[in-house]
């Protein structure tokens, strides 16, 4: 099929010429069926559609571990070898939406915070032990400047290595008014001193009636008397 289009242009300016050229090009595309018009590029060869995918197909993100995230807190509680190797004691595990919050205590350094290097060492040791990395936020438990238990030794349990500290003597379980009473056991790195903290002592030096001050764990068994562990204890004086 042959189509001839003759145009006779008389006294037209340049703008009208461009408009007429565009109309002729449109007619040619629709009549001859050259396909889709190239956007903003009239009069040139139509752009071939790229049949290849625009983006390379990416592989699925590999799982960081076969360990279920819900099992992480339980597994963290069993990494005694890691904590012992780094001279740490596990205090608390608190899972949250944005990660795992882990609190530890430095053995024999009750008021010393983990350094950035020690934090990174612990973090990497945990990742290696669990074969898994995850958001892990570390904190150090520090004992306060002031003791949180002050009282008198009322009982001594040598078999279980613990002492009962009460507000005042005599102590009676069935007393009409309950007083503060705490069974104190001791951590393996506990510091025990007498003469207001100037002389080291052992458990065998405890005597009923001694007045003591103690720095203990942040947790207590809510029985009566309460039960907790002491990290530091000073004997202040003996009642006569």
mmCIF file of C-alpha atoms in Angstrom:
data_model
loop_
_atom_site.group_PDB
_atom_site.id
_atom_site.type_symbol
_atom_site.label_atom_id
_atom_site.label_comp_id
_atom_site.label_asym_id
_atom_site.label_seq_id
_atom_site.Cartn_x
_atom_site.Cartn_y
_atom_site.Cartn_z
ATOM 1 C CA UNK A 1 0.000 0.000 0.000
ATOM 2 C CA UNK A 2 1.445 3.360 -1.032
ATOM 3 C CA UNK A 3 0.323 6.616 0.542
ATOM 4 C CA UNK A 4 1.419 10.024 -0.691
ATOM 5 C CA UNK A 5 0.779 13.110 1.391
ATOM 6 C CA UNK A 6 1.334 16.442 -0.325
ATOM 7 C CA UNK A 7 1.456 19.612 1.668
ATOM 8 C CA UNK A 8 1.343 23.112 0.285
ATOM 9 C CA UNK A 9 2.580 25.614 2.835
ATOM 10 C CA UNK A 10 1.992 29.260 2.141
ATOM 11 C CA UNK A 11 3.272 32.057 4.360
ATOM 12 C CA UNK A 12 3.583 30.012 7.538
ATOM 13 C CA UNK A 13 5.952 30.897 10.280
ATOM 14 C CA UNK A 14 8.380 28.562 12.028
ATOM 15 C CA UNK A 15 6.024 27.719 14.953
ATOM 16 C CA UNK A 16 3.225 26.660 12.629
ATOM 17 C CA UNK A 17 5.718 24.550 10.660
ATOM 18 C CA UNK A 18 6.733 22.571 13.770
ATOM 19 C CA UNK A 19 3.084 21.983 14.675
ATOM 20 C CA UNK A 20 2.276 20.732 11.200
ATOM 21 C CA UNK A 21 5.312 18.436 11.241
ATOM 22 C CA UNK A 22 4.144 16.903 14.513
ATOM 23 C CA UNK A 23 0.638 16.278 13.147
ATOM 24 C CA UNK A 24 2.055 14.582 10.041
ATOM 25 C CA UNK A 25 4.286 12.341 12.192
ATOM 26 C CA UNK A 26 1.310 11.315 14.354
ATOM 27 C CA UNK A 27 -0.708 10.433 11.258
ATOM 28 C CA UNK A 28 2.112 8.282 9.927
ATOM 29 C CA UNK A 29 2.382 6.316 13.182
ATOM 30 C CA UNK A 30 -1.346 5.636 13.408
ATOM 31 C CA UNK A 31 -1.797 4.805 9.699
ATOM 32 C CA UNK A 32 1.263 2.651 9.143
ATOM 33 C CA UNK A 33 1.117 1.058 12.631
ATOM 34 C CA UNK A 34 4.656 1.621 13.770
ATOM 35 C CA UNK A 35 3.702 0.880 17.353
ATOM 36 C CA UNK A 36 3.843 2.946 20.536
ATOM 37 C CA UNK A 37 5.107 6.471 20.303
ATOM 38 C CA UNK A 38 8.387 7.214 22.035
ATOM 39 C CA UNK A 39 7.755 9.658 24.874
ATOM 40 C CA UNK A 40 9.198 13.079 24.113
ATOM 41 C CA UNK A 41 11.147 11.789 21.101
ATOM 42 C CA UNK A 42 8.860 12.105 18.074
ATOM 43 C CA UNK A 43 10.294 11.353 14.667
ATOM 44 C CA UNK A 44 12.899 8.886 15.930
ATOM 45 C CA UNK A 45 12.871 5.112 16.013
ATOM 46 C CA UNK A 46 10.537 3.697 18.690
ATOM 47 C CA UNK A 47 12.233 2.535 21.855
ATOM 48 C CA UNK A 48 12.253 -1.249 22.167
ATOM 49 C CA UNK A 49 10.765 -2.520 25.422
ATOM 50 C CA UNK A 50 13.301 -4.204 27.619
ATOM 51 C CA UNK A 51 11.968 -7.663 28.326
ATOM 52 C CA UNK A 52 14.693 -8.341 30.906
ATOM 53 C CA UNK A 53 13.779 -7.645 34.579
ATOM 54 C CA UNK A 54 14.589 -4.105 35.644
ATOM 55 C CA UNK A 55 16.267 -5.306 38.844
ATOM 56 C CA UNK A 56 18.422 -8.297 39.451
ATOM 57 C CA UNK A 57 16.614 -10.872 41.561
ATOM 58 C CA UNK A 58 18.251 -10.932 44.984
ATOM 59 C CA UNK A 59 18.611 -14.154 46.972
ATOM 60 C CA UNK A 60 16.610 -14.491 50.173
ATOM 61 C CA UNK A 61 18.339 -13.086 53.246
ATOM 62 C CA UNK A 62 20.109 -16.017 54.907
ATOM 63 C CA UNK A 63 19.043 -16.912 58.417
ATOM 64 C CA UNK A 64 21.574 -15.776 60.986
ATOM 65 C CA UNK A 65 21.056 -18.969 62.943
ATOM 66 C CA UNK A 66 18.789 -21.939 63.425
ATOM 67 C CA UNK A 67 18.245 -20.835 67.005
ATOM 68 C CA UNK A 68 14.772 -19.458 67.616
ATOM 69 C CA UNK A 69 14.886 -15.901 68.962
ATOM 70 C CA UNK A 70 12.488 -16.898 71.737
ATOM 71 C CA UNK A 71 15.113 -19.339 73.047
ATOM 72 C CA UNK A 72 17.897 -16.775 73.371
ATOM 73 C CA UNK A 73 17.172 -15.720 76.992
ATOM 74 C CA UNK A 74 17.173 -19.340 78.166
ATOM 75 C CA UNK A 75 20.439 -20.061 76.372
ATOM 76 C CA UNK A 76 22.029 -16.894 77.736
ATOM 77 C CA UNK A 77 21.241 -18.088 81.258
ATOM 78 C CA UNK A 78 23.300 -21.234 80.646
ATOM 79 C CA UNK A 79 26.521 -19.621 79.379
ATOM 80 C CA UNK A 80 28.301 -20.080 82.703
ATOM 81 C CA UNK A 81 31.557 -20.981 80.969
ATOM 82 C CA UNK A 82 31.558 -17.637 79.142
ATOM 83 C CA UNK A 83 30.784 -15.599 82.265
ATOM 84 C CA UNK A 84 33.315 -17.480 84.404
ATOM 85 C CA UNK A 85 36.034 -17.059 81.778
ATOM 86 C CA UNK A 86 35.466 -13.296 81.765
ATOM 87 C CA UNK A 87 35.127 -13.085 85.597
ATOM 88 C CA UNK A 88 31.503 -12.013 85.418
ATOM 89 C CA UNK A 89 28.264 -12.972 87.094
ATOM 90 C CA UNK A 90 24.968 -12.920 85.215
ATOM 91 C CA UNK A 91 22.444 -10.720 87.011
ATOM 92 C CA UNK A 92 19.483 -10.230 84.715
ATOM 93 C CA UNK A 93 18.179 -10.975 81.192
ATOM 94 C CA UNK A 94 15.451 -8.713 79.877
ATOM 95 C CA UNK A 95 14.168 -9.411 76.333
ATOM 96 C CA UNK A 96 12.494 -6.468 74.581
ATOM 97 C CA UNK A 97 11.210 -5.742 71.093
ATOM 98 C CA UNK A 98 14.407 -3.974 70.036
ATOM 99 C CA UNK A 99 16.814 -6.597 71.431
ATOM 100 C CA UNK A 100 18.103 -8.393 74.520
ATOM 101 C CA UNK A 101 19.161 -6.384 77.582
ATOM 102 C CA UNK A 102 21.765 -8.190 79.671
ATOM 103 C CA UNK A 103 23.032 -7.107 83.096
ATOM 104 C CA UNK A 104 26.227 -8.587 84.544
ATOM 105 C CA UNK A 105 28.444 -7.922 87.544
ATOM 106 C CA UNK A 106 32.234 -7.849 87.647
ATOM 107 C CA UNK A 107 33.522 -10.340 90.187
ATOM 108 C CA UNK A 108 35.703 -8.838 92.952
ATOM 109 C CA UNK A 109 35.035 -5.341 91.568
ATOM 110 C CA UNK A 110 31.629 -4.501 92.986
ATOM 111 C CA UNK A 111 31.732 -0.826 92.000
ATOM 112 C CA UNK A 112 33.513 -1.074 88.647
ATOM 113 C CA UNK A 113 31.664 -0.768 85.341
ATOM 114 C CA UNK A 114 32.561 -2.798 82.260
ATOM 115 C CA UNK A 115 34.785 -0.882 79.850
ATOM 116 C CA UNK A 116 33.857 -0.574 76.174
ATOM 117 C CA UNK A 117 36.513 -3.173 75.350
ATOM 118 C CA UNK A 118 35.149 -5.584 77.976
ATOM 119 C CA UNK A 119 31.617 -5.088 76.684
ATOM 120 C CA UNK A 120 32.696 -5.912 73.140
ATOM 121 C CA UNK A 121 34.634 -8.952 74.362
ATOM 122 C CA UNK A 122 31.544 -10.251 76.176
ATOM 123 C CA UNK A 123 29.281 -9.532 73.203
ATOM 124 C CA UNK A 124 31.511 -11.432 70.774
ATOM 125 C CA UNK A 125 31.909 -14.344 73.206
ATOM 126 C CA UNK A 126 28.110 -14.635 73.453
ATOM 127 C CA UNK A 127 27.657 -14.484 69.669
ATOM 128 C CA UNK A 128 30.224 -17.249 69.198
ATOM 129 C CA UNK A 129 28.713 -19.428 71.921
ATOM 130 C CA UNK A 130 25.189 -19.121 70.480
ATOM 131 C CA UNK A 131 26.321 -19.070 66.840
ATOM 132 C CA UNK A 132 24.023 -16.110 66.377
ATOM 133 C CA UNK A 133 24.214 -12.317 66.386
ATOM 134 C CA UNK A 134 21.360 -10.104 67.539
ATOM 135 C CA UNK A 135 20.862 -6.671 69.163
ATOM 136 C CA UNK A 136 22.488 -7.068 72.581
ATOM 137 C CA UNK A 137 22.585 -4.221 75.104
ATOM 138 C CA UNK A 138 24.921 -4.631 78.084
ATOM 139 C CA UNK A 139 24.805 -3.067 81.536
ATOM 140 C CA UNK A 140 26.843 -3.501 84.712
ATOM 141 C CA UNK A 141 25.292 -3.941 88.142
ATOM 142 C CA UNK A 142 27.094 -1.749 90.680
ATOM 143 C CA UNK A 143 26.541 -1.696 94.419
ATOM 144 C CA UNK A 144 25.660 1.679 95.863
ATOM 145 C CA UNK A 145 27.773 3.843 98.137
ATOM 146 C CA UNK A 146 25.394 3.312 101.042
ATOM 147 C CA UNK A 147 24.475 -0.132 102.438
ATOM 148 C CA UNK A 148 20.931 -1.311 101.765
ATOM 149 C CA UNK A 149 20.698 -3.504 104.888
ATOM 150 C CA UNK A 150 21.717 -2.450 108.400
ATOM 151 C CA UNK A 151 20.899 -4.478 111.492
ATOM 152 C CA UNK A 152 21.915 -7.044 114.089
ATOM 153 C CA UNK A 153 22.907 -10.677 113.570
ATOM 154 C CA UNK A 154 20.098 -12.699 115.164
ATOM 155 C CA UNK A 155 20.895 -16.210 113.915
ATOM 156 C CA UNK A 156 23.796 -18.002 112.232
ATOM 157 C CA UNK A 157 23.265 -20.994 109.938
ATOM 158 C CA UNK A 158 26.720 -22.510 109.539
ATOM 159 C CA UNK A 159 25.460 -25.404 107.446
ATOM 160 C CA UNK A 160 24.127 -23.128 104.699
ATOM 161 C CA UNK A 161 26.603 -20.292 105.376
ATOM 162 C CA UNK A 162 24.032 -17.600 105.998
ATOM 163 C CA UNK A 163 23.115 -15.180 108.769
ATOM 164 C CA UNK A 164 19.820 -13.606 109.828
ATOM 165 C CA UNK A 165 20.016 -9.819 110.145
ATOM 166 C CA UNK A 166 17.147 -8.041 111.924
ATOM 167 C CA UNK A 167 16.347 -4.511 112.979
ATOM 168 C CA UNK A 168 16.467 -5.302 116.674
ATOM 169 C CA UNK A 169 16.535 -8.147 119.159
ATOM 170 C CA UNK A 170 14.772 -10.224 120.240
ATOM 171 C CA UNK A 171 13.368 -11.429 116.908
ATOM 172 C CA UNK A 172 10.177 -13.484 116.866
ATOM 173 C CA UNK A 173 8.383 -14.809 113.804
ATOM 174 C CA UNK A 174 4.978 -14.374 115.485
ATOM 175 C CA UNK A 175 5.604 -10.870 116.820
ATOM 176 C CA UNK A 176 2.590 -8.544 116.455
ATOM 177 C CA UNK A 177 4.673 -6.033 114.481
ATOM 178 C CA UNK A 178 6.882 -7.405 111.706
ATOM 179 C CA UNK A 179 10.333 -5.911 111.546
ATOM 180 C CA UNK A 180 12.868 -5.946 108.732
ATOM 181 C CA UNK A 181 14.526 -9.351 108.676
ATOM 182 C CA UNK A 182 16.817 -10.767 105.993
ATOM 183 C CA UNK A 183 18.665 -14.037 105.615
ATOM 184 C CA UNK A 184 21.994 -13.148 104.018
ATOM 185 C CA UNK A 185 24.031 -15.664 102.052
ATOM 186 C CA UNK A 186 27.252 -14.570 100.380
ATOM 187 C CA UNK A 187 28.537 -14.470 96.831
ATOM 188 C CA UNK A 188 31.773 -16.318 96.106
ATOM 189 C CA UNK A 189 33.590 -12.979 95.810
ATOM 190 C CA UNK A 190 31.962 -11.364 98.863
ATOM 191 C CA UNK A 191 34.099 -8.936 100.863
ATOM 192 C CA UNK A 192 33.729 -9.373 104.643
ATOM 193 C CA UNK A 193 35.358 -6.894 107.039
ATOM 194 C CA UNK A 194 35.272 -5.878 110.674
ATOM 195 C CA UNK A 195 36.242 -2.691 112.561
ATOM 196 C CA UNK A 196 34.230 -0.533 110.181
ATOM 197 C CA UNK A 197 35.705 -2.159 107.101
ATOM 198 C CA UNK A 198 39.388 -2.029 108.045
ATOM 199 C CA UNK A 199 40.087 -5.726 108.631
ATOM 200 C CA UNK A 200 39.178 -8.801 106.555
ATOM 201 C CA UNK A 201 37.220 -11.574 108.254
ATOM 202 C CA UNK A 202 35.673 -14.943 107.396
ATOM 203 C CA UNK A 203 32.245 -16.448 108.013
ATOM 204 C CA UNK A 204 33.562 -18.072 111.200
ATOM 205 C CA UNK A 205 34.049 -14.615 112.714
ATOM 206 C CA UNK A 206 30.325 -13.879 112.815
ATOM 207 C CA UNK A 207 28.668 -13.789 116.239
ATOM 208 C CA UNK A 208 25.079 -13.263 117.333
ATOM 209 C CA UNK A 209 24.556 -9.678 118.440
ATOM 210 C CA UNK A 210 27.054 -8.083 116.054
ATOM 211 C CA UNK A 211 25.813 -4.981 114.292
ATOM 212 C CA UNK A 212 26.431 -5.119 110.542
ATOM 213 C CA UNK A 213 25.866 -3.207 107.333
ATOM 214 C CA UNK A 214 25.540 -5.026 104.020
ATOM 215 C CA UNK A 215 25.427 -4.357 100.286
ATOM 216 C CA UNK A 216 23.290 -6.978 98.620
ATOM 217 C CA UNK A 217 21.852 -8.203 95.340
ATOM 218 C CA UNK A 218 19.073 -6.228 93.658
ATOM 219 C CA UNK A 219 16.786 -9.248 94.079
ATOM 220 C CA UNK A 220 15.157 -10.683 97.178
ATOM 221 C CA UNK A 221 13.062 -13.790 97.779
ATOM 222 C CA UNK A 222 9.876 -12.247 99.117
ATOM 223 C CA UNK A 223 9.439 -14.605 102.037
ATOM 224 C CA UNK A 224 9.592 -13.671 105.684
ATOM 225 C CA UNK A 225 12.331 -13.302 106.608
ATOM 226 C CA UNK A 226 13.421 -12.204 103.117
ATOM 227 C CA UNK A 227 16.411 -13.911 101.475
ATOM 228 C CA UNK A 228 19.163 -12.292 99.441
ATOM 229 C CA UNK A 229 22.900 -12.419 98.756
ATOM 230 C CA UNK A 230 25.500 -10.037 100.122
ATOM 231 C CA UNK A 231 28.441 -8.755 98.079
ATOM 232 C CA UNK A 232 29.953 -6.712 100.896
ATOM 233 C CA UNK A 233 29.463 -6.742 104.664
ATOM 234 C CA UNK A 234 31.059 -4.740 107.450
ATOM 235 C CA UNK A 235 30.835 -5.529 111.158
ATOM 236 C CA UNK A 236 30.347 -2.174 112.892
ATOM 237 C CA UNK A 237 30.390 -3.144 116.553
ATOM 238 C CA UNK A 238 29.403 -5.856 119.001
ATOM 239 C CA UNK A 239 26.602 -5.339 121.451
ATOM 240 C CA UNK A 240 27.486 -6.231 125.023
#
